[in-house]
Coordinates of C-alpha atoms in Angstrom, one line a residue:
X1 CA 14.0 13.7 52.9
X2 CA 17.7 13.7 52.2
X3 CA 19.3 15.3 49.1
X4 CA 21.1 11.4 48.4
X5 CA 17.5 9.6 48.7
X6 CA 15.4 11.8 46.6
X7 CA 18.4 11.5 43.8
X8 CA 18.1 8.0 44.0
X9 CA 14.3 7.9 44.0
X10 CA 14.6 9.9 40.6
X11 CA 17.4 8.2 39.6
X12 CA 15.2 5.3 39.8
X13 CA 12.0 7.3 38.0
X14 CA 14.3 7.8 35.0
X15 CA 15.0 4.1 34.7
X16 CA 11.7 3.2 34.7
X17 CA 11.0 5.6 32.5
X18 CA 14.2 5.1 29.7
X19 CA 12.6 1.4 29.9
X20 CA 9.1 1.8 29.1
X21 CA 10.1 4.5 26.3
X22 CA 12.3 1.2 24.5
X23 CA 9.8 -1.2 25.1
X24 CA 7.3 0.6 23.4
X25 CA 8.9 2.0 20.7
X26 CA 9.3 -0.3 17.8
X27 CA 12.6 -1.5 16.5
X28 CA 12.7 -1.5 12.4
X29 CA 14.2 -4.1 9.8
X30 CA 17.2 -2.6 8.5
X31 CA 16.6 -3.5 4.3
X32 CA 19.9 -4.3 2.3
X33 CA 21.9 -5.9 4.8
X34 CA 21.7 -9.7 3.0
X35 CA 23.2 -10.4 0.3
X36 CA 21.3 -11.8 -2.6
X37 CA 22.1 -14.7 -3.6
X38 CA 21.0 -16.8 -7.3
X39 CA 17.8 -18.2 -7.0
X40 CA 15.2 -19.5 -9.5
X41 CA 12.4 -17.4 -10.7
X42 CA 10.1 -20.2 -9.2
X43 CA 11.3 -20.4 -6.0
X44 CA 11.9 -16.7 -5.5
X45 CA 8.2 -16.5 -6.4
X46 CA 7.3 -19.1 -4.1
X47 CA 9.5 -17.7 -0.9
X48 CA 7.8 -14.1 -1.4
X49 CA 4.0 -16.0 -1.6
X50 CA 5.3 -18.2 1.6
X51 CA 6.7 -15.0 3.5
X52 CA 3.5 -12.7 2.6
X53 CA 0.8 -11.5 5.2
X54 CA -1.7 -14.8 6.5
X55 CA -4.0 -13.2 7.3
X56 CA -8.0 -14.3 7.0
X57 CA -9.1 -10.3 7.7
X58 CA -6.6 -7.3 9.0
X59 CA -7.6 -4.4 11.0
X60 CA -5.6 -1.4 10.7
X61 CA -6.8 -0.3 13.8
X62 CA -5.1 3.3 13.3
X63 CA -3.4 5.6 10.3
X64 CA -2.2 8.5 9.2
X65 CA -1.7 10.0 6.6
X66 CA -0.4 12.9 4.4
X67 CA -2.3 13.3 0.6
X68 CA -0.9 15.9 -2.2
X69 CA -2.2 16.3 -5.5
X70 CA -0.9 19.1 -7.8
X71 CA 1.0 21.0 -4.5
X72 CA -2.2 20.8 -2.7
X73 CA -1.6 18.8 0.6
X74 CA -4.4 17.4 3.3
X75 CA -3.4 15.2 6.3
X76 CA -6.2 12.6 7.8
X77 CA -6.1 9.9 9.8
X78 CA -8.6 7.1 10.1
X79 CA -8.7 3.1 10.1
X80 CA -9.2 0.1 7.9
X81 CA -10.6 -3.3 7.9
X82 CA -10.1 -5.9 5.4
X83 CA -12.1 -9.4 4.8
X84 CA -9.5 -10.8 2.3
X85 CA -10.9 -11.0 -1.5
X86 CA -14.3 -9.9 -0.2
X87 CA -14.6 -6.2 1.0
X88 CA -12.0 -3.0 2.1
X89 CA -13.6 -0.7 4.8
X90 CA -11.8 2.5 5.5
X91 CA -13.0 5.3 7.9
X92 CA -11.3 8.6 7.8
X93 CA -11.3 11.6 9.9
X94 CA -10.1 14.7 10.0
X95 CA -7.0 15.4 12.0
X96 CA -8.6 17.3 14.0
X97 CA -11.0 14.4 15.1
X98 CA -14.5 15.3 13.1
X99 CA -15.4 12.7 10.6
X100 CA -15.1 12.8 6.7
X101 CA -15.7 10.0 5.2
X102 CA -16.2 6.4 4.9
X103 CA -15.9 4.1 1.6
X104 CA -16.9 0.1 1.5
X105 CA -15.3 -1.6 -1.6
X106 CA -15.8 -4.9 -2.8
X107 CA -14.8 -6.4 -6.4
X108 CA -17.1 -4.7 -7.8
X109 CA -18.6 -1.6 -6.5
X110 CA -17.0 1.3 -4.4
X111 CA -19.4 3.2 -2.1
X112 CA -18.8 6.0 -0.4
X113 CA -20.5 8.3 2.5
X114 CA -19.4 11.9 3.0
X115 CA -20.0 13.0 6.5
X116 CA -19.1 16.6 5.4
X117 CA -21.3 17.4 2.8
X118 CA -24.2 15.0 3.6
X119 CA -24.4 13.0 0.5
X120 CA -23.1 9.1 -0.5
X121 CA -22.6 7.6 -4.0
X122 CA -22.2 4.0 -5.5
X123 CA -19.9 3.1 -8.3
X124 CA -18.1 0.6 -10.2
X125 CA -14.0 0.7 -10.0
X126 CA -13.8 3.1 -12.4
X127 CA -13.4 5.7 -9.4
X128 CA -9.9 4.7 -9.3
X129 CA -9.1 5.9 -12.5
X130 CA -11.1 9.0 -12.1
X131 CA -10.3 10.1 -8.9
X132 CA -6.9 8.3 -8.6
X133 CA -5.7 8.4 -12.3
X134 CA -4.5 5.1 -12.1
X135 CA -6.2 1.8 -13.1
X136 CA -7.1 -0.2 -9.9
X137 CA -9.3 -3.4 -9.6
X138 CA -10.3 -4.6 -6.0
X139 CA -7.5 -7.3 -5.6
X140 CA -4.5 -4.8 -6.7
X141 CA -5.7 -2.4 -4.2
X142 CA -6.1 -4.8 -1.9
X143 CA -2.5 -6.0 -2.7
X144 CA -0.9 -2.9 -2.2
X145 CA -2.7 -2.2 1.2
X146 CA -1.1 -5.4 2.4
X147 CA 2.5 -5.6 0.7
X148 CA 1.6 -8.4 -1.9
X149 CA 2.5 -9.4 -5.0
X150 CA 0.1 -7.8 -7.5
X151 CA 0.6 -7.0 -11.6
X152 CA -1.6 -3.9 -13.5
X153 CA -1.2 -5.7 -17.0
X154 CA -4.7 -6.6 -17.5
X155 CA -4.2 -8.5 -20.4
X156 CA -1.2 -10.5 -18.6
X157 CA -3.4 -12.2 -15.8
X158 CA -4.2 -14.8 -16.6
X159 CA -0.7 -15.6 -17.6
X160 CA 1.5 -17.8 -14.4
X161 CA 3.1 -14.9 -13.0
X162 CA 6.5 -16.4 -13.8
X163 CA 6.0 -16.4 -17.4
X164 CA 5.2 -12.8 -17.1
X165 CA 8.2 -11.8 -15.1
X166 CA 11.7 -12.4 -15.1
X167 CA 13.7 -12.6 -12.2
X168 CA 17.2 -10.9 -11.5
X169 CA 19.4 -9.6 -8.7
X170 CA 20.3 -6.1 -9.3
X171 CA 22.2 -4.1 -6.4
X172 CA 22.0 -6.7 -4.0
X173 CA 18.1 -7.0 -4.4
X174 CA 15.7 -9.3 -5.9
X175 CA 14.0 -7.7 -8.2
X176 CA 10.8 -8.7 -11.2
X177 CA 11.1 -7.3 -14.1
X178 CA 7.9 -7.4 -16.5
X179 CA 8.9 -9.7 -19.8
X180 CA 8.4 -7.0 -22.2
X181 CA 11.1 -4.8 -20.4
X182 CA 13.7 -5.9 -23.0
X183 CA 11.7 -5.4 -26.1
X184 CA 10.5 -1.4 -24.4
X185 CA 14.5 -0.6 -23.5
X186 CA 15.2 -1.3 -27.2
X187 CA 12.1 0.8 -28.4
X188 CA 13.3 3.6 -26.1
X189 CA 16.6 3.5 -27.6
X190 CA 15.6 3.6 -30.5
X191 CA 13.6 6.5 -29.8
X192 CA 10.7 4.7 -31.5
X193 CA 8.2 5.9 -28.5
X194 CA 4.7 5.6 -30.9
X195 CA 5.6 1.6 -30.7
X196 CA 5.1 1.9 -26.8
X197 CA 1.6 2.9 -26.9
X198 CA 0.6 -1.1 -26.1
X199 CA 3.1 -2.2 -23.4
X200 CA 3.2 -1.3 -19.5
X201 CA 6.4 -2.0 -17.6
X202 CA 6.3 -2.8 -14.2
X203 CA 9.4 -3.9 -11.9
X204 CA 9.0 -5.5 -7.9
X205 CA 12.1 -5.2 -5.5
X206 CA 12.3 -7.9 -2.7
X207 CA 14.7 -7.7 -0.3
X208 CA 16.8 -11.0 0.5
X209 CA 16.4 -11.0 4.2
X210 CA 12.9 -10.4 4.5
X211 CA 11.4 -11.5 1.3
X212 CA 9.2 -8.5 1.2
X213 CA 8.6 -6.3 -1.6
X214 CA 10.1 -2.9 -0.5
X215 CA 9.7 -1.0 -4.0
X216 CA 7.3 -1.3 -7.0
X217 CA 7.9 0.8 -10.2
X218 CA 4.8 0.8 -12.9
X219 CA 5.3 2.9 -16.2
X220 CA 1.9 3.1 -18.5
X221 CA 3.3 4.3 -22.2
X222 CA 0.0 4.7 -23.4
X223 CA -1.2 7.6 -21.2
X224 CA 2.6 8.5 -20.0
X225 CA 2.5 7.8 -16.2
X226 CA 4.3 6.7 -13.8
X227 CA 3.6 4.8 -10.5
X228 CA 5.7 3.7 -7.8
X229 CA 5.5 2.3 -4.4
X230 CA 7.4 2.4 -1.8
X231 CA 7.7 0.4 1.7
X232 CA 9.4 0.9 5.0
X233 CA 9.8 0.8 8.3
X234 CA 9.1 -2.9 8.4
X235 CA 8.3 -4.3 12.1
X236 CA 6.8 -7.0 13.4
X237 CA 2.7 -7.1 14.3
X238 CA 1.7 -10.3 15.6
X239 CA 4.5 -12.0 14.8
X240 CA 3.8 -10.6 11.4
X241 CA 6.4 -8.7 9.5
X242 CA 4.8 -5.6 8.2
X243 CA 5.9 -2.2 6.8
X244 CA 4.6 0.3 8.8
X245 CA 4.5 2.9 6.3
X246 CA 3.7 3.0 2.9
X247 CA 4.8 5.6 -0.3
X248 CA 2.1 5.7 -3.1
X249 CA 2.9 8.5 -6.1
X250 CA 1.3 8.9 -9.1
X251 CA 2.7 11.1 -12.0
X252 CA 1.7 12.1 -15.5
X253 CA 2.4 15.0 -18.1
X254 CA -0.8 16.9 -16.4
X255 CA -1.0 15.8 -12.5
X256 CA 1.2 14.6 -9.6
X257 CA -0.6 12.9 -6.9
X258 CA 1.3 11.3 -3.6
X259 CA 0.4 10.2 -0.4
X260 CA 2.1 8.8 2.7
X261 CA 0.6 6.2 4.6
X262 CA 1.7 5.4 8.4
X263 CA 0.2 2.3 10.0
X264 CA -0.4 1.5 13.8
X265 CA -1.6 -0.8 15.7
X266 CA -2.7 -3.9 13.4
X267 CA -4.8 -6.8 14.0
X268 CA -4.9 -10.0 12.2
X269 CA -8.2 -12.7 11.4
X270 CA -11.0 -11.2 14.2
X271 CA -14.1 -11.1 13.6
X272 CA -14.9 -7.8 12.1
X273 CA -18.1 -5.7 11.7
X274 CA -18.3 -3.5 8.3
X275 CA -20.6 -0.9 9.5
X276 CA -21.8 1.3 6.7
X277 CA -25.3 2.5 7.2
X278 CA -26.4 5.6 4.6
X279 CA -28.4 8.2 6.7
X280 CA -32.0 8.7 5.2
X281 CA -31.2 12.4 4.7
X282 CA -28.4 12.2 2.7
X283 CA -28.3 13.0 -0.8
X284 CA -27.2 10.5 -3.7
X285 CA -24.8 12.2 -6.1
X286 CA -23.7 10.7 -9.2
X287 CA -19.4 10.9 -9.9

């Protein structure tokens, strides 16, 4: 074979090849680029429900992930399958393959099998708290798995969300702002910090072009932590805009907790199987 044809034969490998390598690598949302404009607290509130995941049950067919707490860092990887307001599955494995763990949670039990050490427990959503230090029911988790709209003032929900939250535009972004936020910058000017011990602050940024939330801040005066939330990379699954990885840190006087979530390959309203069968030999342990 001549030097000129086999260039052109690799010449024509490479093109194939730069091809494939674009068409499967996924192109990202670029956030900030639209400019917010004024809009009502009611119709903001309504465009972010509208442009929200539909979605009857996602699988999260594949994730990893990176988890600290305290300096201590583990990476996994796993999946997770959601019925919407019904039950959260989520299978993790080591990242070298073996299997760790599995957890079924509904609204209002978490149970959870640990391939590891051979034992299971069942408990109510007080887990969260324990094991997450942060106070979670079933449909805020369930909202920050899938980028919604969620609020951690217990007291506040059955309050219209609107009358909770006050809309602005702050640096070009959309943001909620928790009602109270007014009355807890005053206190902390004051420097009157004991008055906090009641009120929770919580803030949602939304960027214009997508109507997504991209950023959720959560302080808790009475046990002074701090939570945030943070979403990028947004893509498209399904025709479904969707931020393929997530940011979730926790932070208080004693512990610092984070972990960073990258999604692949989702799935949106099949008809899923939530397999979680307890082996007879495993041992029930009480958490």
């Amino acid at each position: 074979m001549s030097n000129k044809k086999y260039s052109k034969i690799v010449l024509r490998a490479l093109i194939i090849i730069i091809a494939l390598f674009q068409f499967s690598c996924k192109s990202f949302y670029e956030l900030g680029i639209a400019k917010a404009k004024p809009i009502s607290d009611a119709k903001l509130y309504s465009g972010l429900v509208d442009s929200s995941l539909n979605y009857q049950s996602l699988f999260i067919k594949r994730f990893t992930a990176n988890f600290s707490v305290d300096g201590i860092s583990k990476s996994f990887k796993g999946s997770i399958k959601i019925e919407k307001d019904s039950l959260i599955w989520i299978d993790i494995t080591a990242s070298v393959g073996i299997p760790v763990a599995r957890l079924l949670i509904s609204p209002d039990s978490v149970k959870m099998i640990n391939r590891l050490k051979k034992n299971y427990f069942v408990d109510d959503l007080d887990f969260f708290s324990e094991k997450l230090n942060v106070d979670l029911d079933f449909y805020a988790f369930q909202s920050i798995l899938t980028n919604s709209i969620f609020r951690m003032d217990n007291e506040e929900k059955e309050k219209a969300f609107i009358r909770s939250f006050n809309g602005k535009i702050v640096n070009n972004k959309y943001v909620f702002i928790s009602e109270k936020s007014r009355k807890i910058d005053r206190k902390l000017k004051k420097d009157k910090l004991r008055k906090l011990n009641n009120s929770n602050y919580q803030r949602i940024d939304i960027d214009p072009s997508l109507l997504r939330i991209t950023d959720i801040l959560v302080k808790e005066f009475d046990d002074s932590r701090e939570i945030s939330l943070k979403y990028r990379d947004f893509t498209v699954f399904e025709n479904q805009k969707f931020p393929q990885r997530l940011i979730f840190k926790v932070k208080d006087p004693k512990h610092l907790l984070s972990c960073n979530i990258k999604f692949n390959k989702l799935a949106f309203s099949e008809d899923l199987k939530f397999s979680f069968t307890i082996p007879e030999k495993y041992e029930r342990i009480y958490p």
